[in-house]
Amino acid sequence: MEIILNCTQDSIKKAAKALKDGYLVAFPTETVYGLGVDASNSTSVSRIYEVKGRPTGHPLIVHISSISQMDKWAVDVPKHAINLAKNFWPGPMTLILKRSQLAKDFITGGQNLVGLRVPSHPTALMLIKEFEDIGGTGIAAPSANRFGAVSPTTLDAVVEELGTYLSNKDLVLDGGAAEVGIESTIIDCSDVIPKILRPGSISKEQVEEVYGLQSIDNISSSKVKTSGLLISHYSPVAEVILDGKTSPADGFFAMAEIQTPRGAIRLGSPATIEEYAKNLYSVLRLADQKGLKRISVIQPSGDGLAIAIRDRLSKAAAR
Ligand code: TXA
Ligand code: MG
């Protein structure tokens, strides 16, 4: 694997070419780092599953450069989905839509639906644009972690997760620490009433405002299968204890105003909910790097981003 620090337009062009040649390129987004691949190349896409150790048949999000590319991958896009895209793209939102012929089974997991997202990180956007300029149509990218593990939010975390699994012609692009820190909000727009399949930093309330109607966040009403919905996911090796008793030598993570219990090892003190989300995954990683057996986490209360954080934490804590 080749690591590219301080990405310039030239190095991003090189990465776009590597994608076109069938190699994998891990790249930064504003949510978490993605492991990118040419979404129309079935051989390369199959390597994603090997490198991640992910069971096949899980669908991948296709990353595109703008709303104008939506029609390539999706058909019968409802007006409310276009409104959402106009409001929140580029940004941390994935729309699930009826697929076009371009979205093959190896991308959609055999479903008639495709997930699309326009990320806002400048390196990600430039990579997608450069890839489209040389004839690419979209970059499929799951989070750049091994299956079930914690998503990477820094270059070091990507290398730690996938370094030994990538080949020497695959690339990893640096883009600093991911700004949001947790994965995109996924909204199923394939039905009359939208459903939030995975909460993220774009909240249910923000979605409802654009729709002008109540969106259902009860995912059990959706027929869509999505791996982020597995009960256990985003898990470090350390056992994650939520709002429970902290023992001496446990790692500890909570908002800054909460005191560290006696003997516990403080791993972070975010002052805001945004900072909590941004630091969450690196804190879970830190617990493993320190070889801690347990990490005790006090969950944030409230709506919006706090809902997404509690969703990830409940999965990190499930065994
Ligand atoms: O923020 C994100 O969304 C990051 C960055 C890299 O864009 N990507 C990400 O990808 O989290 P991944 O593969 O780790 O999680 C994507 C989720 C999976 O649970 C997958 O099942 C679901 O999106 N998904 C993708 N395409 C889908 C489809 N056609 N139908 C249903 N679910 C889909
Ligand atoms: Mg993932």
PDB file of C-alpha atoms in Angstrom, residues 173-289:
ATOM      1  CA  LEU A 173      -5.066   9.149   1.029  1.00  0.00           C
ATOM      2  CA  ASP A 174      -4.655  11.340   4.079  1.00  0.00           C
ATOM      3  CA  GLY A 175      -7.267  13.976   4.834  1.00  0.00           C
ATOM      4  CA  GLY A 176      -6.876  14.638   8.537  1.00  0.00           C
ATOM      5  CA  ALA A 177      -9.313  13.602  11.240  1.00  0.00           C
ATOM      6  CA  ALA A 178     -12.877  13.147   9.943  1.00  0.00           C
ATOM      7  CA  GLU A 179     -14.969  16.150  10.948  1.00  0.00           C
ATOM      8  CA  VAL A 180     -18.240  14.371  11.838  1.00  0.00           C
ATOM      9  CA  GLY A 181     -16.751  11.113  13.111  1.00  0.00           C
ATOM     10  CA  ILE A 182     -19.738   8.788  12.629  1.00  0.00           C
ATOM     11  CA  GLU A 183     -21.227   7.383   9.438  1.00  0.00           C
ATOM     12  CA  SER A 184     -23.803   9.111   7.243  1.00  0.00           C
ATOM     13  CA  THR A 185     -27.530   9.183   7.924  1.00  0.00           C
ATOM     14  CA  ILE A 186     -29.111   6.579   5.624  1.00  0.00           C
ATOM     15  CA  ILE A 187     -32.613   7.365   4.366  1.00  0.00           C
ATOM     16  CA  ASP A 188     -34.690   4.846   2.471  1.00  0.00           C
ATOM     17  CA  CYS A 189     -36.532   6.889  -0.187  1.00  0.00           C
ATOM     18  CA  SER A 190     -37.804   3.914  -2.140  1.00  0.00           C
ATOM     19  CA  ASP A 191     -41.252   4.011  -0.555  1.00  0.00           C
ATOM     20  CA  VAL A 192     -43.892   6.710  -0.195  1.00  0.00           C
ATOM     21  CA  ILE A 193     -42.859   7.392   3.369  1.00  0.00           C
ATOM     22  CA  PRO A 194     -39.134   7.790   3.976  1.00  0.00           C
ATOM     23  CA  LYS A 195     -37.401   5.774   6.647  1.00  0.00           C
ATOM     24  CA  ILE A 196     -34.191   6.497   8.463  1.00  0.00           C
ATOM     25  CA  LEU A 197     -32.271   3.222   8.314  1.00  0.00           C
ATOM     26  CA  ARG A 198     -29.198   4.507  10.128  1.00  0.00           C
ATOM     27  CA  PRO A 199     -29.214   7.682  12.226  1.00  0.00           C
ATOM     28  CA  GLY A 200     -26.386  10.145  11.654  1.00  0.00           C
ATOM     29  CA  SER A 201     -25.546  13.795  12.087  1.00  0.00           C
ATOM     30  CA  ILE A 202     -28.399  14.811   9.793  1.00  0.00           C
ATOM     31  CA  SER A 203     -31.280  14.325  12.179  1.00  0.00           C
ATOM     32  CA  LYS A 204     -34.800  12.995  11.793  1.00  0.00           C
ATOM     33  CA  GLU A 205     -36.099  16.511  12.492  1.00  0.00           C
ATOM     34  CA  GLN A 206     -33.990  17.972   9.678  1.00  0.00           C
ATOM     35  CA  VAL A 207     -35.275  15.296   7.312  1.00  0.00           C
ATOM     36  CA  GLU A 208     -38.879  15.896   8.346  1.00  0.00           C
ATOM     37  CA  GLU A 209     -38.514  19.621   7.801  1.00  0.00           C
ATOM     38  CA  VAL A 210     -37.457  19.088   4.187  1.00  0.00           C
ATOM     39  CA  TYR A 211     -40.124  16.485   3.572  1.00  0.00           C
ATOM     40  CA  GLY A 212     -42.857  18.510   5.193  1.00  0.00           C
ATOM     41  CA  LEU A 213     -44.081  15.317   6.804  1.00  0.00           C
ATOM     42  CA  GLN A 214     -43.209  12.972   9.604  1.00  0.00           C
ATOM     43  CA  SER A 215     -40.522  10.544   8.572  1.00  0.00           C
ATOM     44  CA  ILE A 216     -40.629   7.156  10.199  1.00  0.00           C
ATOM     45  CA  ASP A 217     -37.499   6.151  11.978  1.00  0.00           C
ATOM     46  CA  ASN A 218     -38.874   2.759  12.775  1.00  0.00           C
ATOM     47  CA  ILE A 219     -36.621   0.655  10.597  1.00  0.00           C
ATOM     48  CA  SER A 220     -38.564  -2.526  11.228  1.00  0.00           C
ATOM     49  CA  SER A 221     -41.114  -1.237   8.696  1.00  0.00           C
ATOM     50  CA  SER A 222     -38.448  -1.222   5.990  1.00  0.00           C
ATOM     51  CA  LYS A 223     -37.791  -4.230   3.797  1.00  0.00           C
ATOM     52  CA  VAL A 224     -34.283  -3.041   3.080  1.00  0.00           C
ATOM     53  CA  LYS A 225     -31.402  -5.102   4.434  1.00  0.00           C
ATOM     54  CA  THR A 226     -28.421  -3.174   5.649  1.00  0.00           C
ATOM     55  CA  SER A 227     -25.403  -4.394   7.626  1.00  0.00           C
ATOM     56  CA  GLY A 228     -25.143  -1.323   9.851  1.00  0.00           C
ATOM     57  CA  LEU A 229     -28.383  -2.633  11.300  1.00  0.00           C
ATOM     58  CA  LEU A 230     -26.754  -5.762  12.645  1.00  0.00           C
ATOM     59  CA  ILE A 231     -27.030  -5.786  16.407  1.00  0.00           C
ATOM     60  CA  SER A 232     -23.270  -6.046  16.948  1.00  0.00           C
ATOM     61  CA  HIS A 233     -21.051  -3.707  14.924  1.00  0.00           C
ATOM     62  CA  TYR A 234     -18.485  -0.943  15.458  1.00  0.00           C
ATOM     63  CA  SER A 235     -16.944  -3.023  18.264  1.00  0.00           C
ATOM     64  CA  PRO A 236     -13.511  -2.622  19.811  1.00  0.00           C
ATOM     65  CA  VAL A 237     -11.817  -5.623  21.481  1.00  0.00           C
ATOM     66  CA  ALA A 238     -12.376  -4.001  24.889  1.00  0.00           C
ATOM     67  CA  GLU A 239     -15.754  -4.641  26.442  1.00  0.00           C
ATOM     68  CA  VAL A 240     -17.942  -1.528  26.224  1.00  0.00           C
ATOM     69  CA  ILE A 241     -20.059  -0.790  29.317  1.00  0.00           C
ATOM     70  CA  LEU A 242     -22.825   1.774  28.858  1.00  0.00           C
ATOM     71  CA  ASP A 243     -23.876   4.004  31.771  1.00  0.00           C
ATOM     72  CA  GLY A 244     -22.857   1.254  34.185  1.00  0.00           C
ATOM     73  CA  LYS A 245     -20.526   0.819  37.083  1.00  0.00           C
ATOM     74  CA  THR A 246     -16.958   1.918  36.364  1.00  0.00           C
ATOM     75  CA  SER A 247     -14.244  -0.180  38.006  1.00  0.00           C
ATOM     76  CA  PRO A 248     -10.671   0.914  38.676  1.00  0.00           C
ATOM     77  CA  ALA A 249      -8.464   0.439  35.551  1.00  0.00           C
ATOM     78  CA  ASP A 250     -11.457   0.733  33.221  1.00  0.00           C
ATOM     79  CA  GLY A 251     -11.183   3.227  30.380  1.00  0.00           C
ATOM     80  CA  PHE A 252     -13.670   6.066  30.815  1.00  0.00           C
ATOM     81  CA  PHE A 253     -15.350   8.323  28.243  1.00  0.00           C
ATOM     82  CA  ALA A 254     -17.949  10.980  28.980  1.00  0.00           C
ATOM     83  CA  MET A 255     -18.742  14.639  28.385  1.00  0.00           C
ATOM     84  CA  ALA A 256     -16.247  17.018  30.013  1.00  0.00           C
ATOM     85  CA  GLU A 257     -18.558  18.005  32.869  1.00  0.00           C
ATOM     86  CA  ILE A 258     -18.731  14.420  34.153  1.00  0.00           C
ATOM     87  CA  GLN A 259     -16.037  13.545  36.671  1.00  0.00           C
ATOM     88  CA  THR A 260     -13.724  10.581  36.232  1.00  0.00           C
ATOM     89  CA  PRO A 261     -14.605   7.776  38.670  1.00  0.00           C
ATOM     90  CA  ARG A 262     -11.816   6.863  41.050  1.00  0.00           C
ATOM     91  CA  GLY A 263      -9.090   4.776  39.438  1.00  0.00           C
ATOM     92  CA  ALA A 264     -10.549   4.901  35.931  1.00  0.00           C
ATOM     93  CA  ILE A 265      -8.452   5.946  32.931  1.00  0.00           C
ATOM     94  CA  ARG A 266      -9.957   8.982  31.237  1.00  0.00           C
ATOM     95  CA  LEU A 267      -9.841   8.596  27.433  1.00  0.00           C
ATOM     96  CA  GLY A 268     -11.587  11.791  26.399  1.00  0.00           C
ATOM     97  CA  SER A 269     -13.558  14.787  27.672  1.00  0.00           C
ATOM     98  CA  PRO A 270     -15.569  16.308  24.822  1.00  0.00           C
ATOM     99  CA  ALA A 271     -17.078  19.712  25.550  1.00  0.00           C
ATOM    100  CA  THR A 272     -19.827  19.420  22.929  1.00  0.00           C
ATOM    101  CA  ILE A 273     -21.910  16.695  21.382  1.00  0.00           C
ATOM    102  CA  GLU A 274     -20.186  17.307  18.025  1.00  0.00           C
ATOM    103  CA  GLU A 275     -16.815  16.763  19.673  1.00  0.00           C
ATOM    104  CA  TYR A 276     -18.176  13.606  21.329  1.00  0.00           C
ATOM    105  CA  ALA A 277     -19.099  12.167  17.913  1.00  0.00           C
ATOM    106  CA  LYS A 278     -15.826  13.262  16.361  1.00  0.00           C
ATOM    107  CA  ASN A 279     -13.762  11.562  19.102  1.00  0.00           C
ATOM    108  CA  LEU A 280     -15.893   8.488  19.760  1.00  0.00           C
ATOM    109  CA  TYR A 281     -14.221   6.010  17.415  1.00  0.00           C
ATOM    110  CA  SER A 282     -10.668   7.127  18.192  1.00  0.00           C
ATOM    111  CA  VAL A 283     -11.459   6.736  21.891  1.00  0.00           C
ATOM    112  CA  LEU A 284     -12.692   3.153  21.323  1.00  0.00           C
ATOM    113  CA  ARG A 285      -9.468   2.478  19.409  1.00  0.00           C
ATOM    114  CA  LEU A 286      -7.386   4.051  22.146  1.00  0.00           C
ATOM    115  CA  ALA A 287      -8.875   1.628  24.665  1.00  0.00           C
ATOM    116  CA  ASP A 288      -7.556  -1.251  22.521  1.00  0.00           C
ATOM    117  CA  GLN A 289      -4.177   0.389  21.967  1.00  0.00           C
TER     118      GLN A 289
END
